[in-house]
Coordinates of N, CA and C in Angstrom, one line a residue:
M24 N 94.0 86.1 141.7 CA 93.6 86.1 140.4 C 94.6 86.7 139.5
S25 N 94.7 86.3 138.2 CA 95.5 86.9 137.2 C 94.9 88.2 136.9
R26 N 95.8 89.3 136.8 CA 95.3 90.6 136.5 C 94.7 90.7 135.1
I27 N 95.4 90.0 134.2 CA 94.9 90.0 132.8 C 93.7 89.0 132.7
G28 N 93.8 87.8 133.3 CA 92.8 86.8 133.1 C 91.4 87.2 133.7
K29 N 91.4 88.0 134.7 CA 90.1 88.3 135.4 C 89.4 89.4 134.7
L30 N 90.0 90.1 133.7 CA 89.3 91.1 133.0 C 88.3 90.5 132.0
P31 N 87.1 91.0 132.0 CA 86.1 90.5 131.0 C 86.4 91.1 129.6
I32 N 86.1 90.3 128.6 CA 86.3 90.8 127.2 C 85.0 91.3 126.7
N33 N 85.0 92.6 126.3 CA 83.7 93.2 125.7 C 83.6 92.9 124.3
L34 N 82.4 92.5 123.9 CA 82.2 92.1 122.5 C 81.6 93.3 121.7
P35 N 82.2 93.8 120.7 CA 81.6 94.9 119.9 C 80.4 94.4 119.1
A36 N 79.7 95.4 118.5 CA 78.5 95.0 117.7 C 78.9 94.2 116.5
G37 N 78.2 93.2 116.2 CA 78.5 92.3 115.0 C 79.4 91.2 115.3
V38 N 79.9 91.0 116.5 CA 80.8 89.9 116.9 C 80.1 88.9 117.8
S39 N 80.2 87.6 117.4 CA 79.5 86.6 118.2 C 80.6 85.6 118.6
V40 N 80.4 85.0 119.8 CA 81.3 84.0 120.3 C 80.5 82.8 120.7
T41 N 81.0 81.6 120.2 CA 80.3 80.3 120.5 C 81.4 79.4 121.1
V42 N 81.0 78.6 122.2 CA 81.9 77.7 122.8 C 81.3 76.3 122.6
N43 N 82.1 75.4 122.1 CA 81.7 74.0 121.8 C 81.9 73.2 123.1
K44 N 81.4 71.9 123.0 CA 81.5 71.0 124.2 C 83.0 70.6 124.4
D45 N 83.8 70.6 123.3 CA 85.2 70.2 123.5 C 86.1 71.4 123.9
N46 N 85.5 72.5 124.3 CA 86.1 73.8 124.7 C 86.9 74.5 123.6
S47 N 86.4 74.4 122.4 CA 86.9 75.2 121.3 C 86.0 76.4 121.1
V48 N 86.7 77.6 121.0 CA 85.9 78.8 120.9 C 86.0 79.3 119.5
T49 N 84.8 79.7 118.9 CA 84.8 80.3 117.6 C 84.3 81.7 117.7
V50 N 85.0 82.7 117.1 CA 84.6 84.1 117.1 C 84.3 84.5 115.7
K51 N 83.1 85.0 115.4 CA 82.7 85.5 114.1 C 82.5 87.0 114.1
G52 N 82.9 87.6 113.1 CA 82.7 89.1 113.0 C 82.7 89.5 111.5
P53 N 82.7 90.8 111.3 CA 82.6 91.4 109.9 C 83.9 91.1 109.1
K54 N 85.1 90.9 109.8 CA 86.3 90.7 109.1 C 86.7 89.3 108.9
G55 N 85.9 88.3 109.5 CA 86.2 86.9 109.3 C 85.8 86.1 110.5
E56 N 86.4 84.9 110.6 CA 86.1 83.9 111.6 C 87.3 83.2 112.1
L57 N 87.5 83.1 113.4 CA 88.7 82.5 114.0 C 88.3 81.5 115.0
T58 N 89.1 80.4 115.1 CA 88.8 79.3 116.1 C 90.0 79.1 116.9
Q59 N 89.8 78.8 118.2 CA 90.9 78.6 119.1 C 90.5 77.5 120.1
Q60 N 91.4 76.5 120.3 CA 91.2 75.4 121.2 C 91.6 75.9 122.6
I61 N 90.7 75.9 123.6 CA 91.0 76.3 124.9 C 91.3 75.1 125.8
D62 N 92.2 75.2 126.8 CA 92.5 74.1 127.7 C 91.2 73.7 128.4
V63 N 91.1 72.4 128.7 CA 89.8 71.9 129.3 C 89.6 72.4 130.7
D64 N 90.7 72.8 131.4 CA 90.5 73.3 132.8 C 90.0 74.7 132.9
I65 N 90.2 75.5 131.8 CA 89.7 76.9 131.8 C 88.2 76.9 131.3
K66 N 87.4 77.6 132.1 CA 85.9 77.6 131.8 C 85.6 79.0 131.1
V67 N 85.0 78.9 130.0 CA 84.6 80.1 129.2 C 83.1 80.3 129.3
S68 N 82.7 81.5 129.7 CA 81.3 81.7 129.7 C 81.0 83.0 129.0
V69 N 79.9 83.0 128.2 CA 79.5 84.2 127.4 C 78.2 84.7 128.0
E70 N 78.2 86.0 128.4 CA 77.0 86.6 129.0 C 76.8 87.9 128.3
E71 N 75.7 88.0 127.6 CA 75.3 89.2 126.8 C 76.4 89.7 125.9
N72 N 77.1 90.8 126.3 CA 78.1 91.3 125.4 C 79.5 91.2 126.0
T73 N 79.7 90.2 126.9 CA 81.0 90.0 127.6 C 81.4 88.5 127.6
V74 N 82.7 88.3 127.6 CA 83.2 86.9 127.7 C 84.1 86.9 128.9
V75 N 83.9 85.9 129.8 CA 84.6 85.8 131.1 C 85.3 84.4 131.1
L76 N 86.6 84.4 131.4 CA 87.3 83.1 131.6 C 87.6 82.9 133.1
E77 N 87.4 81.7 133.5 CA 87.6 81.3 134.9 C 88.5 80.1 135.0
R78 N 89.3 80.1 136.1 CA 90.2 78.9 136.3 C 89.8 78.2 137.6
P79 N 90.0 76.9 137.6 CA 89.5 76.1 138.7 C 90.3 76.2 140.0
S80 N 91.6 76.5 140.0 CA 92.4 76.6 141.2 C 93.5 77.6 141.0
E81 N 94.3 77.8 142.1 CA 95.4 78.8 142.1 C 96.7 78.1 141.7
Q82 N 96.7 77.0 141.0 CA 98.0 76.3 140.6 C 98.7 77.3 139.6
K83 N 100.0 77.2 139.6 CA 100.8 78.0 138.7 C 100.4 77.8 137.2
R84 N 100.2 76.5 136.9 CA 99.8 76.2 135.5 C 98.5 76.8 135.1
H85 N 97.5 76.8 136.0 CA 96.2 77.4 135.8 C 96.2 78.9 135.7
K86 N 97.1 79.5 136.5 CA 97.3 81.0 136.5 C 97.8 81.4 135.1
A87 N 98.8 80.6 134.6 CA 99.5 80.9 133.3 C 98.5 80.8 132.2
M88 N 97.7 79.7 132.2 CA 96.7 79.4 131.1 C 95.6 80.5 131.2
H89 N 95.2 80.9 132.3 CA 94.1 81.9 132.5 C 94.5 83.2 131.7
G90 N 95.6 83.8 132.0 CA 96.0 85.0 131.3 C 96.3 84.8 129.8
L91 N 96.9 83.6 129.5 CA 97.2 83.4 128.1 C 95.9 83.3 127.2
Y92 N 95.0 82.5 127.6 CA 93.8 82.3 126.8 C 92.9 83.5 126.8
R93 N 92.9 84.3 127.9 CA 92.2 85.6 127.8 C 92.8 86.5 126.8
S94 N 94.1 86.6 126.7 CA 94.8 87.5 125.7 C 94.5 87.0 124.3
L95 N 94.6 85.7 124.1 CA 94.3 85.1 122.8 C 92.9 85.4 122.3
M96 N 92.0 85.2 123.2 CA 90.6 85.5 122.9 C 90.3 87.0 122.6
N97 N 91.0 87.9 123.4 CA 90.9 89.3 123.2 C 91.4 89.7 121.8
N98 N 92.6 89.1 121.4 CA 93.1 89.3 120.1 C 92.2 88.8 119.0
M99 N 91.5 87.7 119.2 CA 90.6 87.2 118.2 C 89.4 88.1 118.0
V100 N 88.9 88.6 119.1 CA 87.7 89.5 119.1 C 88.1 90.8 118.4
F101 N 89.3 91.4 118.7 CA 89.7 92.6 118.0 C 90.0 92.4 116.5
G102 N 90.5 91.2 116.2 CA 90.9 90.9 114.8 C 89.6 90.8 113.9
V103 N 88.6 90.1 114.4 CA 87.4 89.9 113.6 C 86.6 91.2 113.5
A104 N 86.7 92.1 114.5 CA 86.0 93.3 114.6 C 86.7 94.4 113.7
E105 N 88.0 94.6 114.0 CA 88.7 95.7 113.3 C 89.8 95.3 112.4
G106 N 90.4 94.1 112.7 CA 91.5 93.6 111.9 C 92.9 94.2 112.3
Y107 N 93.9 93.5 111.8 CA 95.3 94.0 112.1 C 96.0 94.4 110.8
K108 N 96.8 95.4 110.9 CA 97.5 95.9 109.7 C 99.0 96.2 110.1
L109 N 99.9 95.6 109.3 CA 101.4 95.8 109.5 C 102.0 96.4 108.3
Q110 N 102.9 97.3 108.4 CA 103.6 97.9 107.3 C 105.1 97.7 107.4
Q111 N 105.7 97.3 106.3 CA 107.1 97.1 106.3 C 107.7 97.9 105.2
E112 N 108.9 98.4 105.5 CA 109.6 99.3 104.6 C 110.9 98.7 104.1
L113 N 111.2 98.7 102.8 CA 112.4 98.2 102.3 C 113.4 99.3 102.1
V114 N 114.5 99.3 102.9 CA 115.5 100.4 102.9 C 116.7 99.9 102.2
G115 N 117.1 100.5 101.0 CA 118.3 100.1 100.3 C 118.1 100.4 98.8
V116 N 119.3 100.6 98.2 CA 119.3 101.0 96.8 C 118.9 99.8 96.0
G117 N 117.9 99.9 95.1 CA 117.5 98.9 94.2 C 116.6 97.8 94.9
F118 N 116.2 98.1 96.1 CA 115.2 97.1 96.8 C 113.8 97.4 96.2
R119 N 113.2 96.3 95.8 CA 111.8 96.5 95.2 C 110.9 95.4 95.8
A120 N 109.6 95.7 95.7 CA 108.6 94.7 96.1 C 107.4 94.9 95.2
T121 N 106.9 93.8 94.6 CA 105.7 93.8 93.8 C 104.8 92.6 94.3
S122 N 103.5 92.9 94.3 CA 102.6 91.8 94.7 C 101.6 91.5 93.5
K123 N 101.4 90.3 93.2 CA 100.4 89.8 92.2 C 99.5 88.8 92.9
G124 N 98.4 89.3 93.4 CA 97.5 88.4 94.2 C 98.1 88.0 95.5
Q125 N 98.3 86.8 95.7 CA 99.0 86.3 97.0 C 100.4 86.0 96.8
L126 N 101.0 86.4 95.7 CA 102.5 86.2 95.4 C 103.2 87.5 95.6
L127 N 104.2 87.5 96.5 CA 105.0 88.6 96.8 C 106.4 88.4 96.2
E128 N 106.8 89.4 95.4 CA 108.1 89.2 94.7 C 109.0 90.3 95.3
L129 N 110.2 89.9 95.8 CA 111.1 90.9 96.5 C 112.5 90.9 95.8
A130 N 113.0 92.1 95.6 CA 114.4 92.2 95.1 C 115.2 92.9 96.2
L131 N 116.0 92.1 97.0 CA 116.6 92.6 98.2 C 118.2 92.7 98.1
G132 N 118.7 92.9 96.9 CA 120.1 93.0 96.7 C 120.8 91.7 96.5
Y133 N 120.1 90.6 96.4 CA 120.7 89.3 96.1 C 120.8 89.1 94.6
S134 N 121.5 88.1 94.1 CA 121.6 87.8 92.7 C 120.3 87.3 92.1
H135 N 119.3 87.0 92.9 CA 118.1 86.4 92.5 C 116.9 87.1 93.2
L136 N 115.7 87.0 92.6 CA 114.5 87.5 93.2 C 114.0 86.5 94.2
I137 N 113.3 87.0 95.2 CA 112.7 86.1 96.2 C 111.2 86.1 96.0
H138 N 110.6 85.0 95.8 CA 109.2 84.8 95.5 C 108.6 84.2 96.8
M139 N 107.5 84.8 97.3 CA 106.9 84.2 98.6 C 105.4 84.2 98.4
E140 N 104.9 83.0 98.6 CA 103.4 82.7 98.5 C 102.9 83.1 99.9
I141 N 101.9 84.0 99.9 CA 101.3 84.5 101.2 C 100.0 83.7 101.4
A142 N 99.8 83.4 102.7 CA 98.6 82.7 103.1 C 97.3 83.4 102.6
P143 N 96.3 82.7 102.2 CA 95.1 83.3 101.7 C 94.3 84.2 102.8
E144 N 94.6 84.0 104.1 CA 93.9 84.8 105.1 C 94.6 86.2 105.2
V145 N 95.7 86.4 104.6 CA 96.4 87.7 104.7 C 96.4 88.4 103.3
Q146 N 95.9 89.7 103.3 CA 95.9 90.5 102.1 C 97.2 91.2 102.1
V147 N 97.9 91.2 101.0 CA 99.2 91.9 100.8 C 99.2 92.9 99.7
T148 N 99.7 94.1 99.9 CA 99.9 95.1 98.9 C 101.3 95.6 99.0
A149 N 101.9 95.9 97.8 CA 103.2 96.5 97.8 C 103.1 97.9 97.0
V150 N 103.5 98.9 97.6 CA 103.4 100.3 97.0 C 104.8 100.8 96.9
T151 N 105.1 101.3 95.7 CA 106.4 101.9 95.4 C 106.2 103.3 94.8
E152 N 106.5 104.3 95.5 CA 106.4 105.7 95.0 C 107.7 106.2 94.7
K153 N 107.8 107.2 93.8 CA 109.0 107.7 93.3 C 109.7 108.5 94.5
R154 N 111.0 108.3 94.6 CA 111.9 108.9 95.6 C 111.5 108.5 97.0
A155 N 110.8 107.3 97.2 CA 110.5 106.8 98.5 C 110.8 105.3 98.6
N156 N 111.0 104.8 99.8 CA 111.2 103.4 99.9 C 109.9 102.6 99.7
P157 N 110.0 101.4 99.0 CA 108.8 100.5 98.9 C 108.3 100.1 100.2
I158 N 106.9 100.1 100.3 CA 106.2 99.7 101.5 C 105.3 98.5 101.2
I159 N 105.5 97.5 102.1 CA 104.6 96.3 102.0 C 103.6 96.4 103.1
T160 N 102.3 96.3 102.8 CA 101.2 96.3 103.7 C 100.6 95.0 103.9
L161 N 100.5 94.5 105.1 CA 99.8 93.2 105.4 C 98.6 93.5 106.2
E162 N 97.4 92.9 105.8 CA 96.2 93.0 106.6 C 95.6 91.6 106.8
S163 N 95.1 91.4 108.0 CA 94.5 90.1 108.4 C 93.7 90.3 109.7
C164 N 92.8 89.3 110.0 CA 92.1 89.2 111.2 C 92.9 88.4 112.3
D165 N 93.9 87.6 111.8 CA 94.6 86.7 112.7 C 96.0 87.3 113.1
K166 N 96.1 87.8 114.3 CA 97.3 88.5 114.8 C 98.5 87.6 114.7
Q167 N 98.4 86.3 115.1 CA 99.5 85.4 115.1 C 100.0 85.1 113.6
L168 N 99.1 85.0 112.7 CA 99.5 84.7 111.3 C 100.2 85.9 110.7
I169 N 99.6 87.1 110.9 CA 100.2 88.3 110.2 C 101.6 88.5 110.8
G170 N 101.8 88.3 112.1 CA 103.1 88.5 112.7 C 104.1 87.5 112.2
Q171 N 103.7 86.2 111.9 CA 104.5 85.2 111.4 C 105.0 85.5 110.0
V172 N 104.0 86.0 109.1 CA 104.3 86.4 107.8 C 105.3 87.6 107.7
A173 N 105.0 88.6 108.6 CA 105.9 89.7 108.6 C 107.3 89.3 109.1
A174 N 107.4 88.4 110.1 CA 108.7 88.0 110.5 C 109.5 87.2 109.4
K175 N 108.8 86.5 108.6 CA 109.4 85.7 107.5 C 109.9 86.7 106.5
I176 N 109.1 87.7 106.1 CA 109.6 88.7 105.1 C 110.8 89.4 105.7
R177 N 110.8 89.8 106.9 CA 111.9 90.5 107.6 C 113.2 89.6 107.6
S178 N 113.0 88.3 107.7 CA 114.2 87.4 107.8 C 115.0 87.3 106.6
F179 N 114.4 87.7 105.4 CA 115.1 87.7 104.1 C 116.3 88.6 104.1
R180 N 116.1 89.8 104.8 CA 117.2 90.8 104.9 C 116.9 91.7 106.1
K181 N 117.5 91.3 107.3 CA 117.3 92.1 108.5 C 118.0 93.4 108.4
P182 N 117.5 94.4 109.0 CA 118.2 95.7 108.9 C 119.6 95.6 109.6
E183 N 120.6 96.2 108.9 CA 121.9 96.1 109.5 C 122.2 97.4 110.3
P184 N 123.1 97.5 111.3 CA 123.2 98.6 112.1 C 124.1 99.8 111.6
Y185 N 124.8 99.6 110.5 CA 125.7 100.6 110.0 C 125.0 101.6 109.0
K186 N 124.3 101.1 108.0 CA 123.6 102.0 107.1 C 122.1 101.9 107.3
G187 N 121.6 100.8 108.0 CA 120.2 100.7 108.2 C 119.5 100.0 107.0
K188 N 120.2 99.4 106.1 CA 119.6 98.7 105.0 C 119.0 97.4 105.4
G189 N 117.8 97.1 104.8 CA 117.1 95.9 105.0 C 115.6 96.1 105.1
V190 N 114.9 95.1 105.6 CA 113.4 95.2 105.7 C 113.1 95.5 107.2
K191 N 112.5 96.7 107.4 CA 112.1 97.1 108.7 C 110.7 97.5 108.8
F192 N 110.1 97.5 110.0 CA 108.7 97.9 110.2 C 108.7 99.5 110.1
V193 N 107.6 100.0 109.6 CA 107.4 101.5 109.5 C 107.4 102.0 110.9
G194 N 108.2 103.0 111.2 CA 108.3 103.6 112.5 C 109.2 103.0 113.4
E195 N 109.9 101.9 113.0 CA 110.8 101.2 113.9 C 112.1 102.0 114.1
Q196 N 112.6 102.1 115.3 CA 113.9 102.8 115.5 C 115.0 101.7 115.6
L197 N 116.0 101.9 114.8 CA 117.1 100.9 114.7 C 118.3 101.5 115.5
R198 N 119.0 100.6 116.2 CA 120.2 100.9 116.9 C 121.3 101.1 115.8
R199 N 121.9 102.2 115.7 CA 122.9 102.5 114.7 C 124.3 102.4 115.4
K200 N 125.3 102.0 114.6 CA 126.7 102.0 115.1 C 127.5 103.0 114.3
A201 N 128.6 103.5 114.8 CA 129.4 104.5 114.2 C 130.2 104.0 113.1
G202 N 130.7 102.8 113.1 CA 131.6 102.2 112.0 C 133.0 102.5 112.4
K203 N 133.9 102.3 111.4 CA 135.3 102.5 111.6 C 135.7 103.9 112.0
S204 N 136.7 104.1 112.8 CA 137.2 105.4 113.1 C 138.3 105.7 112.1
A205 N 138.6 107.0 111.8 CA 139.6 107.3 110.9 C 141.0 107.0 111.5
G206 N 141.9 106.5 110.6 CA 143.3 106.2 111.1 C 144.1 107.4 111.4
K207 N 145.3 107.2 112.0 CA 146.1 108.4 112.4 C 146.9 108.9 111.2

C-alpha cells in the first residue's frame, strides 16, 4: 500500500464530499467549493467523517495515482475548511504594489508598470507601510491556483543573489553570493 494513499482523510465540521458516477469529487465547505476528476480505477468511498481511497491492484501506475489523488483531495478539504494564504514581499528601491479589486499593479524597476488580472477565486491585497517592503497577500481555497498566481507574480522579477532584490516569499531564505573581490 502507498503510505500516503492508505491514510484516511478526516472531514472537519461543515465540509461535505460527494462522488458522482463519473468519479468526479466535489468538496463543499465554508470557504468555497472545489471539484476534481479522479481516475476511474481509483475507488473513492465516503464513510461518516472520513474519505478513503482504494486502488484495484499493485501496478506502478495505480500506486502513483493512489497517493496523488489522496493528496489532492486532502488539499481540497483543507482549502474549503481553512483556506490557503501566501505572502510575497517586494525587495528593492522604488518597488511598489497596489491592488484595485482583482487588478494588481506592480512597479518593479522596469520602465513600465505591470498590470495583472487576478483570478476571481483568489483574493489579493497589497499593503505598503512606511519604511517597510510592500507585501502582497493572496488568499484562496484552491492550493494549485494560488501557487500558480504566486509563481507568476514572482516570475516578473525573481530575487537576485547579490543584493536580494526582487519578489520573494515572506520568510524565504535566499542564497547570497559575495560579488567581486577587491583588486590588488
